[in-house]
Short mmCIF file of C-alpha atoms in Angstrom, two decimals:
data_model
loop_
_atom_site.label_atom_id
_atom_site.label_comp_id
_atom_site.label_asym_id
_atom_site.label_seq_id
_atom_site.Cartn_x
_atom_site.Cartn_y
_atom_site.Cartn_z
CA MET A 18 -12.85 -14.96 3.20
CA THR A 19 -9.41 -15.63 2.69
CA ASN A 20 -6.77 -14.10 4.58
CA HIS A 21 -5.75 -11.99 1.80
CA GLN A 22 -9.23 -10.44 1.34
CA LYS A 23 -9.52 -10.14 5.14
CA TRP A 24 -6.19 -8.13 5.66
CA MET A 25 -7.25 -6.03 2.50
CA ASN A 26 -10.30 -5.28 3.54
CA TYR A 27 -8.24 -3.51 6.77
CA ALA A 28 -6.36 -1.89 4.36
CA LEU A 29 -9.57 -0.45 2.82
CA GLU A 30 -10.90 0.55 6.40
CA LEU A 31 -7.72 2.62 7.08
CA ALA A 32 -7.92 4.40 3.03
CA LYS A 33 -11.34 5.33 4.47
CA VAL A 34 -10.01 7.40 7.25
CA ALA A 35 -7.34 8.77 4.89
CA GLY A 36 -9.70 9.75 2.75
CA ASP A 37 -12.17 11.21 5.16
CA ALA A 38 -9.39 12.96 6.09
CA GLY A 39 -8.93 14.79 2.63
CA GLU A 40 -5.67 12.51 1.70
CA ILE A 41 -5.67 10.26 -1.35
CA PRO A 42 -7.67 6.93 0.06
CA VAL A 43 -4.85 4.33 0.17
CA GLY A 44 -4.57 2.13 3.18
CA ALA A 45 -1.74 -0.35 3.80
CA VAL A 46 -1.27 -3.49 5.91
CA ILE A 47 1.76 -5.29 7.26
CA VAL A 48 1.48 -8.99 8.58
CA ASP A 49 3.93 -11.43 9.55
CA SER A 50 4.44 -15.09 8.07
CA ALA A 51 2.47 -16.21 11.44
CA ASP A 52 -0.92 -13.72 9.91
CA THR A 53 -0.01 -11.30 12.96
CA LEU A 54 -0.63 -7.84 12.66
CA ILE A 55 2.94 -6.06 12.53
CA ALA A 56 1.82 -2.50 11.38
CA VAL A 57 -0.16 -0.33 9.24
CA GLY A 58 -0.52 2.85 7.21
CA GLU A 59 -2.52 5.36 5.29
CA ASN A 60 -1.83 8.11 3.20
CA ARG A 61 -0.63 11.16 5.23
CA LYS A 62 0.74 13.53 2.36
CA GLU A 63 -1.36 16.14 3.57
CA ARG A 64 -1.54 16.17 6.99
CA ASP A 65 2.14 15.52 7.54
CA GLN A 66 3.47 17.79 4.62
CA ASP A 67 5.25 15.60 3.56
CA PRO A 68 5.88 13.79 0.17
CA THR A 69 6.80 10.41 1.58
CA ALA A 70 4.11 9.80 3.71
CA HIS A 71 2.64 7.09 1.25
CA ALA A 72 0.76 4.71 3.47
CA GLU A 73 3.11 1.82 2.56
CA ILE A 74 6.23 4.40 3.46
CA VAL A 75 4.19 4.82 6.93
CA ALA A 76 3.43 1.04 7.28
CA ILE A 77 7.03 -0.03 6.64
CA ARG A 78 8.55 2.78 9.05
CA SER A 79 6.29 1.62 11.99
CA ALA A 80 6.83 -2.30 10.89
CA THR A 81 10.80 -1.83 10.99
CA GLN A 82 10.10 0.30 14.33
CA ARG A 83 8.07 -2.63 15.95
CA LEU A 84 10.59 -5.01 14.83
CA GLN A 85 13.43 -3.51 15.44
CA GLY A 86 15.22 -4.27 11.91
CA TRP A 87 15.02 -3.29 8.65
CA ARG A 88 14.51 -6.42 7.05
CA LEU A 89 10.65 -7.51 6.36
CA HIS A 90 11.51 -10.69 4.90
CA GLU A 91 9.01 -12.80 6.54
CA CYS A 92 6.33 -10.30 6.48
CA THR A 93 3.62 -9.23 3.97
CA LEU A 94 2.42 -6.04 2.57
CA TYR A 95 -1.26 -5.41 1.65
CA VAL A 96 -2.29 -2.17 -0.28
CA THR A 97 -5.10 -0.74 -2.03
CA LEU A 98 -3.60 0.27 -4.51
CA GLU A 99 -0.42 -0.54 -6.95
CA PRO A 100 2.49 1.22 -5.33
CA CYS A 101 4.42 4.10 -7.22
CA PRO A 102 8.16 3.99 -7.83
CA MET A 103 9.21 5.18 -4.67
CA CYS A 104 6.87 2.53 -2.30
CA ALA A 105 8.37 -0.23 -4.88
CA GLY A 106 11.85 0.78 -4.46
CA ALA A 107 11.03 1.02 -0.13
CA ILE A 108 9.04 -2.60 -0.75
CA VAL A 109 12.51 -3.89 -2.42
CA HIS A 110 14.92 -2.46 0.21
CA ALA A 111 12.72 -3.37 3.25
CA ARG A 112 12.89 -7.16 1.64
CA LEU A 113 9.17 -7.76 1.81
CA ALA A 114 8.50 -11.16 1.11
CA THR A 115 5.35 -10.66 -0.54
CA LEU A 116 3.10 -7.68 -2.16
CA VAL A 117 -0.43 -8.35 -2.25
CA TYR A 118 -2.05 -5.45 -3.73
CA GLY A 119 -5.92 -3.98 -4.78
CA VAL A 120 -5.84 -2.11 -8.03
CA ASP A 121 -3.62 -1.38 -10.69
CA ASP A 122 -2.16 2.26 -10.72
CA THR A 123 -2.32 3.00 -14.44
CA LYS A 124 -0.19 6.51 -13.96
CA THR A 125 2.10 5.06 -11.67
CA GLY A 126 2.32 2.01 -11.13
CA ALA A 127 5.87 0.79 -10.46
CA ILE A 128 4.54 -3.19 -9.70
CA ARG A 129 3.10 -4.29 -12.86
CA THR A 130 1.27 -1.69 -14.86
CA VAL A 131 3.69 1.50 -16.28
CA ILE A 132 6.95 0.03 -14.53
CA ASN A 133 7.74 -3.48 -12.72
CA ILE A 134 10.81 -2.17 -9.98
CA PRO A 135 10.69 -5.74 -8.34
CA ASP A 136 11.68 -7.62 -11.35
CA SER A 137 13.83 -5.15 -12.64
CA SER A 138 17.68 -5.54 -12.99
CA ALA A 139 18.03 -2.73 -10.75
CA SER A 140 16.33 -4.87 -7.87
CA ASN A 141 18.61 -6.88 -5.75
CA HIS A 142 15.63 -8.34 -4.00
CA ARG A 143 12.54 -10.65 -5.34
CA LEU A 144 9.24 -10.89 -3.90
CA GLN A 145 5.96 -12.44 -4.31
CA VAL A 146 3.32 -10.02 -6.15
CA LEU A 147 -0.52 -10.89 -6.01
CA GLY A 148 -2.33 -8.40 -7.64
CA GLY A 149 -6.15 -7.67 -8.02
CA ILE A 150 -7.28 -8.62 -4.34
CA LEU A 151 -10.89 -7.00 -3.77
CA GLU A 152 -10.08 -5.09 -6.88
CA SER A 153 -13.58 -3.82 -7.67
CA ALA A 154 -13.62 -2.50 -4.40
CA CYS A 155 -10.71 -0.45 -3.81
CA ARG A 156 -11.29 1.05 -7.24
CA GLN A 157 -15.08 1.77 -6.28
CA GLN A 158 -13.44 3.46 -3.08
CA LEU A 159 -10.67 5.56 -5.28
CA GLN A 160 -13.10 6.81 -8.00
CA ALA A 161 -15.93 7.79 -5.39
CA TRP A 162 -13.09 10.10 -3.23
CA PHE A 163 -12.35 11.44 -6.96
CA ALA A 164 -15.37 12.40 -8.66
CA THR A 165 -16.12 14.06 -4.86
CA LYS A 166 -13.07 16.49 -5.01
CA ARG A 167 -13.90 17.12 -8.84
CA HIS A 168 -17.75 17.93 -8.05
CA LYS A 169 -16.21 20.51 -5.48
CA HIS A 170 -13.93 21.90 -7.71
CA LYS A 171 -16.79 22.75 -10.16
#
């Protein structure tokens, strides 16, 4: 198992916690250049009644507090779902070195799928992006959660 798979598996565990709590199951992990865990996050929008409480934002806030600085230029963010425009903007502003995500988001993906914020002329920071890590597991987790929600609403 590669480090990317190891950390994405951890993000999947966090996503499960979010899903079990009624949140869309998305998890995020931030590690530094020495492969040390810095911060974690999971979707918390419903629990916190906060539209900005996406897994990535929760993890970025935690990482900047722990590191006592807003620049995460030596860190990698792992997240199970391609970030939305808000999260993509935060990733750029936090100066993350690398983004690794699981599955494309065909509705709001702002890294490669719908729009590409990191490579746009509006971005003042370039980062390495790697998508499709444990893609099948990330997709299955989301699909199973949404299927359960749809079944309850019928």
